[in-house]
Tab-separated table of C-alpha atoms in Angstrom:
chain	number	residue	atom	x	y	z
V	49	MET	CA	12.077	11.926	22.035
V	50	SER	CA	10.766	8.525	23.197
V	51	ASN	CA	10.930	5.509	20.911
V	52	ALA	CA	7.126	5.392	20.612
V	53	ARG	CA	6.948	9.077	19.688
V	54	ARG	CA	9.790	8.669	17.168
V	55	THR	CA	7.949	5.767	15.535
V	56	ASP	CA	4.730	7.790	15.318
V	57	VAL	CA	6.603	10.659	13.682
V	58	VAL	CA	8.085	8.322	11.064
V	59	LEU	CA	4.652	6.863	10.244
V	60	LEU	CA	3.177	10.341	9.894
V	61	LEU	CA	6.039	11.299	7.571
V	62	VAL	CA	5.220	8.288	5.412
V	63	ALA	CA	1.540	9.296	5.305
V	64	ILE	CA	2.483	12.883	4.398
V	65	VAL	CA	4.849	11.726	1.652
V	66	TRP	CA	2.267	9.377	0.170
V	67	GLY	CA	-0.417	12.041	0.390
V	68	SER	CA	1.769	14.528	-1.468
V	69	SER	CA	2.630	11.984	-4.166
V	70	TYR	CA	-0.619	12.672	-6.043
V	71	LEU	CA	0.193	16.344	-6.552
V	72	SER	CA	3.766	15.441	-7.587
V	73	ALA	CA	2.485	12.872	-10.079
V	74	GLN	CA	-0.029	15.383	-11.427
V	75	THR	CA	2.714	17.992	-11.882
V	76	ALA	CA	5.065	15.528	-13.573
V	77	THR	CA	2.425	14.201	-15.974
V	78	SER	CA	1.540	17.732	-17.019
V	79	ALA	CA	5.065	18.037	-18.442
V	80	LEU	CA	5.802	14.462	-19.561
V	81	PRO	CA	3.816	11.487	-20.914
V	82	VAL	CA	2.419	9.210	-18.215
V	83	LEU	CA	4.399	6.135	-19.316
V	84	LEU	CA	7.623	8.137	-19.343
V	85	VAL	CA	6.941	9.356	-15.792
V	86	LEU	CA	6.391	5.766	-14.687
V	87	LEU	CA	9.587	4.599	-16.387
V	88	ALA	CA	11.616	7.339	-14.702
V	89	ARG	CA	10.049	6.610	-11.308
V	90	TYR	CA	10.730	2.891	-11.570
V	91	ALA	CA	14.258	3.273	-12.940
V	92	LEU	CA	15.324	5.772	-10.277
V	93	SER	CA	13.765	3.596	-7.556
V	94	ALA	CA	15.544	0.497	-8.868
V	95	LEU	CA	18.908	2.257	-8.886
V	96	ALA	CA	18.364	3.449	-5.315
V	97	CYS	CA	17.310	-0.027	-4.122
V	98	LEU	CA	20.286	-1.682	-5.824
V	99	GLY	CA	22.580	0.847	-4.181
V	100	VAL	CA	21.175	0.049	-0.723
V	101	VAL	CA	21.399	-3.713	-1.355
V	102	ALA	CA	25.062	-3.307	-2.348
V	103	VAL	CA	25.981	-1.574	0.926
V	104	PRO	CA	28.503	-3.780	2.774
V	105	GLY	CA	27.462	-5.411	6.014
V	106	ARG	CA	23.769	-5.862	5.157
V	107	GLY	CA	23.926	-9.666	4.960
V	108	PRO	CA	23.494	-11.857	1.855
V	109	ARG	CA	22.895	-9.849	-1.301
V	110	ARG	CA	21.582	-12.691	-3.445
V	111	TRP	CA	17.843	-13.059	-3.947
V	112	THR	CA	16.191	-16.202	-2.665
V	113	ARG	CA	13.828	-18.292	-4.764
V	114	GLU	CA	10.875	-17.205	-2.608
V	115	GLU	CA	11.716	-13.520	-3.080
V	116	LEU	CA	11.796	-13.960	-6.851
V	117	ARG	CA	8.596	-16.019	-6.910
V	118	ALA	CA	6.758	-13.361	-4.927
V	119	GLY	CA	8.453	-10.377	-6.579
V	120	VAL	CA	7.417	-11.156	-10.153
V	121	PRO	CA	3.607	-11.336	-9.705
V	122	LEU	CA	3.679	-8.508	-7.165
V	123	GLY	CA	5.748	-6.425	-9.575
V	124	LEU	CA	3.097	-6.946	-12.258
V	125	THR	CA	0.208	-5.972	-9.991
V	126	GLN	CA	2.106	-2.992	-8.597
V	127	ALA	CA	2.795	-1.772	-12.139
V	128	ALA	CA	-0.909	-2.109	-12.938
V	129	VAL	CA	-1.780	-0.044	-9.861
V	130	LEU	CA	0.612	2.753	-10.803
V	131	VAL	CA	-0.534	2.832	-14.440
V	132	VAL	CA	-4.207	3.297	-13.564
V	133	GLU	CA	-3.397	5.591	-10.624
V	134	THR	CA	-1.064	7.870	-12.589
V	135	TYR	CA	-3.443	8.163	-15.546
V	136	GLY	CA	-6.218	8.893	-13.047
V	137	VAL	CA	-4.396	11.644	-11.168
V	138	ALA	CA	-3.549	13.251	-14.508
V	139	HIS	CA	-7.291	13.748	-15.148
V	140	THR	CA	-8.625	14.732	-11.725
V	141	SER	CA	-7.595	16.805	-8.739
V	142	ALA	CA	-4.884	15.619	-6.370
V	143	ALA	CA	-7.319	15.931	-3.456
V	144	ASN	CA	-9.929	13.728	-5.139
V	145	ALA	CA	-7.259	11.207	-6.113
V	146	GLY	CA	-6.016	10.812	-2.550
V	147	LEU	CA	-9.524	10.546	-1.115
V	148	ILE	CA	-10.876	8.054	-3.656
V	149	ILE	CA	-7.807	5.802	-3.430
V	150	SER	CA	-8.447	5.492	0.318
V	151	LEU	CA	-11.289	3.135	-0.660
V	152	THR	CA	-8.522	0.537	-0.638
V	153	ILE	CA	-8.852	0.410	3.158
V	154	VAL	CA	-12.381	-1.034	2.960
V	155	LEU	CA	-11.955	-2.949	-0.319
V	156	THR	CA	-8.925	-4.953	0.799
V	157	PRO	CA	-10.756	-6.956	3.514
V	158	LEU	CA	-13.360	-7.975	0.921
V	159	LEU	CA	-10.605	-9.586	-1.177
V	160	ASP	CA	-8.370	-10.799	1.642
V	161	ARG	CA	-10.316	-13.513	3.444
V	162	THR	CA	-7.487	-14.281	5.866
V	163	GLY	CA	-8.530	-13.791	9.477
V	164	HIS	CA	-12.295	-13.412	8.961
V	165	ARG	CA	-13.754	-16.722	7.830
V	166	GLY	CA	-17.490	-16.747	7.432
V	167	GLY	CA	-17.737	-13.219	6.091
V	168	LEU	CA	-17.555	-9.763	7.562
V	169	PRO	CA	-20.293	-8.366	9.827
V	170	PRO	CA	-23.108	-6.332	8.205
V	171	VAL	CA	-21.880	-3.122	9.832
V	172	PHE	CA	-18.733	-3.342	7.687
V	173	TYR	CA	-20.838	-3.174	4.533
V	174	ALA	CA	-22.634	-0.162	5.989
V	175	ALA	CA	-19.242	1.557	6.310
V	176	ALA	CA	-18.411	0.558	2.740
V	177	GLY	CA	-21.735	2.060	1.623
V	178	VAL	CA	-20.792	5.370	3.234
V	179	CYS	CA	-17.552	5.316	1.228
V	180	VAL	CA	-19.432	4.619	-2.014
V	181	LEU	CA	-21.711	7.596	-1.383
V	182	ALA	CA	-18.626	9.695	-0.624
V	183	VAL	CA	-17.084	8.726	-3.972
V	184	GLY	CA	-20.255	9.873	-5.705
V	185	LEU	CA	-20.073	13.286	-4.016
V	186	LEU	CA	-16.381	13.642	-4.876
V	187	MET	CA	-17.068	12.787	-8.510
V	188	VAL	CA	-19.779	15.418	-8.940
V	189	GLY	CA	-17.642	17.958	-7.092
V	190	ASN	CA	-18.693	21.305	-8.523
V	191	GLY	CA	-22.180	20.169	-9.464
V	192	PHE	CA	-24.091	17.122	-10.593
V	193	HIS	CA	-22.647	15.979	-13.911
V	194	ALA	CA	-21.167	12.891	-15.515
V	195	PRO	CA	-18.233	11.469	-13.514
V	196	ARG	CA	-14.844	12.619	-14.728
V	197	LEU	CA	-12.500	10.124	-16.356
V	198	GLY	CA	-9.854	10.683	-13.703
V	199	ASP	CA	-12.273	9.918	-10.867
V	200	LEU	CA	-13.336	6.659	-12.528
V	201	LEU	CA	-9.701	5.693	-13.073
V	202	MET	CA	-8.884	6.383	-9.417
V	203	LEU	CA	-11.834	4.205	-8.440
V	204	GLY	CA	-10.377	1.443	-10.614
V	205	ALA	CA	-6.950	2.039	-9.075
V	206	ALA	CA	-8.430	1.536	-5.603
V	207	VAL	CA	-9.843	-1.843	-6.679
V	208	VAL	CA	-6.566	-2.940	-8.293
V	209	ARG	CA	-4.534	-1.760	-5.290
V	210	ALA	CA	-6.792	-3.697	-2.923
V	211	GLY	CA	-6.136	-6.827	-4.978
V	212	HIS	CA	-2.413	-6.090	-4.904
V	213	VAL	CA	-2.397	-5.688	-1.109
V	214	ALA	CA	-4.337	-8.940	-0.673
V	215	LEU	CA	-1.857	-10.698	-2.980
V	216	VAL	CA	1.075	-9.333	-0.965
V	217	GLY	CA	-0.324	-10.995	2.134
V	218	ARG	CA	-0.962	-14.276	0.342
V	219	LEU	CA	2.519	-14.523	-1.208
V	220	THR	CA	4.650	-13.266	1.693
V	221	ALA	CA	2.890	-14.315	4.914
V	222	GLY	CA	4.971	-16.818	6.890
V	223	ARG	CA	7.870	-16.689	4.422
V	224	ALA	CA	11.417	-15.450	4.936
V	225	ILE	CA	11.225	-12.560	2.457
V	226	ARG	CA	13.319	-9.421	2.898
V	227	PRO	CA	11.286	-6.272	2.111
V	228	LEU	CA	14.212	-4.464	0.452
V	229	HIS	CA	14.999	-7.365	-1.865
V	230	LEU	CA	11.323	-7.817	-2.719
V	231	THR	CA	10.975	-4.112	-3.530
V	232	THR	CA	14.099	-4.248	-5.689
V	233	VAL	CA	12.626	-7.085	-7.761
V	234	GLN	CA	9.412	-5.103	-8.229
V	235	THR	CA	11.193	-1.915	-9.304
V	236	LEU	CA	13.476	-3.777	-11.719
V	237	LEU	CA	10.497	-5.557	-13.268
V	238	GLY	CA	8.616	-2.269	-13.611
V	239	THR	CA	11.614	-0.699	-15.333
V	240	VAL	CA	11.748	-3.586	-17.815
V	241	LEU	CA	8.003	-3.370	-18.468
V	242	PHE	CA	7.858	0.386	-19.105
V	243	LEU	CA	11.132	0.741	-21.020
V	244	PRO	CA	9.827	-0.496	-24.399
V	245	LEU	CA	6.543	1.403	-23.925
V	246	ALA	CA	8.229	4.750	-23.239
V	247	ALA	CA	11.509	4.349	-25.142
V	248	HIS	CA	10.407	6.632	-27.971
V	249	ASP	CA	9.818	9.450	-25.461
V	250	LEU	CA	13.251	9.235	-23.793
V	251	PRO	CA	14.561	12.320	-25.672
V	252	THR	CA	11.738	14.292	-24.022
V	253	LEU	CA	13.019	13.197	-20.622
V	254	ALA	CA	16.495	14.398	-21.482
V	255	HIS	CA	15.131	17.890	-22.135
V	256	ALA	CA	12.895	18.044	-19.038
V	257	ASP	CA	13.337	21.135	-16.876
V	258	PRO	CA	14.781	20.992	-13.323
V	259	ALA	CA	11.316	21.328	-11.736
V	260	THR	CA	10.082	18.200	-13.526
V	261	TRP	CA	13.202	16.254	-12.552
V	262	THR	CA	12.653	17.335	-8.969
V	263	GLN	CA	9.164	15.805	-9.046
V	264	LEU	CA	10.477	12.577	-10.594
V	265	ILE	CA	13.227	12.237	-8.010
V	266	TYR	CA	10.766	12.969	-5.222
V	267	LEU	CA	8.361	10.298	-6.505
V	268	ALA	CA	11.134	7.714	-6.801
V	269	LEU	CA	13.288	8.306	-3.740
V	270	PHE	CA	10.749	9.602	-1.232
V	271	CYS	CA	7.347	8.253	-2.286
V	272	SER	CA	8.698	4.825	-3.237
V	273	VAL	CA	12.023	3.885	-1.595
V	274	PHE	CA	12.007	6.006	1.573
V	275	ALA	CA	8.301	5.550	2.318
V	276	PHE	CA	8.420	1.787	1.994
V	277	LEU	CA	11.565	1.276	4.052
V	278	ALA	CA	10.452	3.780	6.714
V	279	GLN	CA	7.055	2.101	6.929
V	280	THR	CA	8.648	-1.323	7.381
V	281	TRP	CA	10.995	0.013	10.075
V	282	ALA	CA	8.154	1.699	11.959
V	283	VAL	CA	5.649	-1.165	11.754
V	284	GLN	CA	8.220	-3.481	13.337
V	285	ARG	CA	8.277	-1.160	16.373
V	286	THR	CA	4.573	-0.546	16.956
V	287	SER	CA	1.241	-2.315	16.695
V	288	ALA	CA	-0.436	-2.905	13.349
V	289	SER	CA	-3.540	-1.062	14.571
V	290	ARG	CA	-1.584	2.054	15.549
V	291	ALA	CA	0.369	1.976	12.287
V	292	SER	CA	-2.773	1.652	10.160
V	293	LEU	CA	-4.414	4.523	12.047
V	294	LEU	CA	-1.486	6.857	11.385
V	295	LEU	CA	-1.002	5.749	7.769
V	296	GLY	CA	-4.744	6.160	7.262
V	297	THR	CA	-4.259	9.939	7.432
V	298	GLU	CA	-2.844	9.828	3.875
V	299	PRO	CA	-6.002	11.210	2.187
V	300	ILE	CA	-6.001	14.163	4.593
V	301	TRP	CA	-2.497	15.118	3.474
V	302	ALA	CA	-3.435	14.558	-0.174
V	303	ALA	CA	-6.306	17.007	0.166
V	304	ALA	CA	-4.136	19.472	2.097
V	305	ALA	CA	-1.398	19.357	-0.563
V	306	GLY	CA	-3.930	19.843	-3.349
V	307	VAL	CA	-5.538	22.867	-1.695
V	308	ALA	CA	-2.406	24.510	-0.226
V	309	LEU	CA	0.108	23.825	-3.021
V	310	GLY	CA	-1.980	22.939	-6.052
V	311	GLY	CA	-4.487	25.785	-5.841
V	312	GLU	CA	-7.443	23.382	-5.735
V	313	HIS	CA	-10.755	24.361	-4.120
V	314	PHE	CA	-13.273	22.445	-2.069
V	315	THR	CA	-16.965	23.019	-2.695
V	316	ALA	CA	-19.634	22.077	-0.184
V	317	LEU	CA	-20.220	18.778	-2.006
V	318	THR	CA	-16.560	17.814	-2.165
V	319	GLY	CA	-16.092	18.819	1.466
V	320	LEU	CA	-19.016	16.620	2.501
V	321	GLY	CA	-17.633	13.797	0.357
V	322	ALA	CA	-14.230	14.131	2.005
V	323	VAL	CA	-15.737	13.946	5.502
V	324	MET	CA	-17.856	10.927	4.545
V	325	MET	CA	-14.871	9.167	2.948
V	326	LEU	CA	-12.682	9.605	6.013
V	327	THR	CA	-15.528	8.554	8.309
V	328	GLY	CA	-16.362	5.484	6.245
V	329	THR	CA	-12.777	4.295	5.865
V	330	TYR	CA	-11.951	4.680	9.554
V	331	TRP	CA	-15.245	3.050	10.529
V	332	GLY	CA	-14.746	0.115	8.164
V	333	GLN	CA	-11.135	-0.300	9.228
V	334	SER	CA	-12.046	-0.432	12.919
V	335	VAL	CA	-14.871	-2.941	12.279
V	336	GLU	CA	-12.599	-5.223	10.250
V	337	ARG	CA	-9.814	-5.013	12.843
V	338	ALA	CA	-12.194	-5.886	15.678
V	339	HIS	CA	-13.690	-8.761	13.665
V	340	ARG	CA	-10.238	-10.124	12.869
V	341	THR	CA	-9.238	-9.993	16.549
V	342	THR	CA	-12.449	-11.746	17.626
V	343	ALA	CA	-11.971	-14.433	14.973
V	344	ALA	CA	-8.415	-15.039	16.167
V	345	LEU	CA	-9.601	-15.447	19.772
V	346	ARG	CA	-12.357	-17.858	18.728
V	347	THR	CA	-9.901	-19.897	16.699
V	348	ALA	CA	-7.562	-20.127	19.678
V	349	VAL	CA	-10.397	-21.494	21.863
V	350	HIS	CA	-12.226	-23.567	19.233
V	351	PRO	CA	-9.821	-24.339	16.351
V	352	THR	CA	-11.336	-25.374	13.052
V	353	ALA	CA	-10.321	-28.445	11.067
V	354	GLU	CA	-8.063	-26.261	8.929
V	355	ASP	CA	-6.389	-24.707	11.971
V	356	THR	CA	-5.663	-28.081	13.603
V	357	ARG	CA	-3.417	-28.934	10.695
V	358	TYR	CA	-1.108	-26.154	11.873
V	359	PRO	CA	-1.559	-26.087	15.659
V	360	ALA	CA	0.121	-23.447	17.767
V	361	THR	CA	2.898	-24.554	20.051
V	362	THR	CA	1.646	-25.008	23.602
V	363	PRO	CA	3.693	-26.122	26.558
V	364	THR	CA	3.102	-29.763	27.444
V	365	THR	CA	4.380	-32.028	30.142
V	366	PRO	CA	6.013	-35.186	28.721
V	367	THR	CA	5.066	-38.530	30.149
V	368	PRO	CA	7.588	-41.282	30.768
V	369	THR	CA	6.137	-43.455	28.003
V	370	THR	CA	5.199	-40.873	25.352
V	371	PRO	CA	7.911	-38.640	23.912
V	372	VAL	CA	6.936	-35.084	23.044
V	373	THR	CA	7.372	-34.043	19.426
V	374	PRO	CA	7.710	-30.289	18.951
V	375	ARG	CA	5.359	-28.747	16.440
V	376	ALA	CA	6.066	-25.610	14.498
V	377	ARG	CA	3.862	-22.576	14.888
V	378	PHE	CA	2.040	-21.587	11.733
V	379	ALA	CA	1.262	-17.918	11.736
V	380	GLY	CA	1.510	-14.900	9.502
V	381	THR	CA	-0.094	-11.571	8.863
V	382	PRO	CA	-0.093	-9.587	5.622
V	383	PRO	CA	2.703	-7.004	5.476
V	384	PRO	CA	1.936	-3.322	5.139
V	385	ARG	CA	1.397	-1.532	1.848
V	386	SER	CA	4.258	-1.767	-0.546
């Protein structure tokens, strides 16, 4: 298997794992309280991350000041995402949860202004409008009625996750932050946050059946630790556009898992909503990516006042009377989803 094909396979595995996480979370929360599920997921993830950090030969094990400064606020926002998301998936279908959360793809550029100064083109908002209509169809599902609580919570989770992704880019771009150490800080913080909230339910966890423990372990080790590390490994070996295209298949796998394993059914309305959601997210993603590329090219040709403070390094020919002072390149792009 070629290196490119191997990388694509890894990215698809990550998308499949993330897509299946909604059904696993739904199954786990049907047997245990939501906060207890979150505590178990965070604690198991933290133990796994600490074990990987402790492996000999992986370089310095101590956390840097930048990793701690970024890890604490990102740990708080990540915990907020998982709280709203897990409560949401407990009150809606796994298919709907995976499709609605994909709104993050078009919401994130609205919050992350890096790379598209002056606003996004109108066609992007048209794509976002398609996604909003799709959410409406998914919410009414089996007929026109009041939106379900779980659907509204998943809509809120998409907004919070978009803010989290934008914050990841702002706090980590251009900084020497190791993804594993950053993830470890986030999982440790989440464990500390949820421990007092779910401590009174710990005896319930001790009496959970093997099937429930299987879901918890899957959520922690595969949907959190493996998916993040595999995504980081793969993104370093391919283009961001190709990675985002493959990872963008997550809602497809969420719907497939819900229908094939969860016994869920698609009506004509939900099927139309699913098609519109996938169309809108891919459309909006491609528009934003093209706009970002065009903005970068324009900046390279006509730098703004802000850009000239951090000019890119360009080869120059020194003159006998004027020494050349090297200037550092200032660049950085937001990392992938954590």
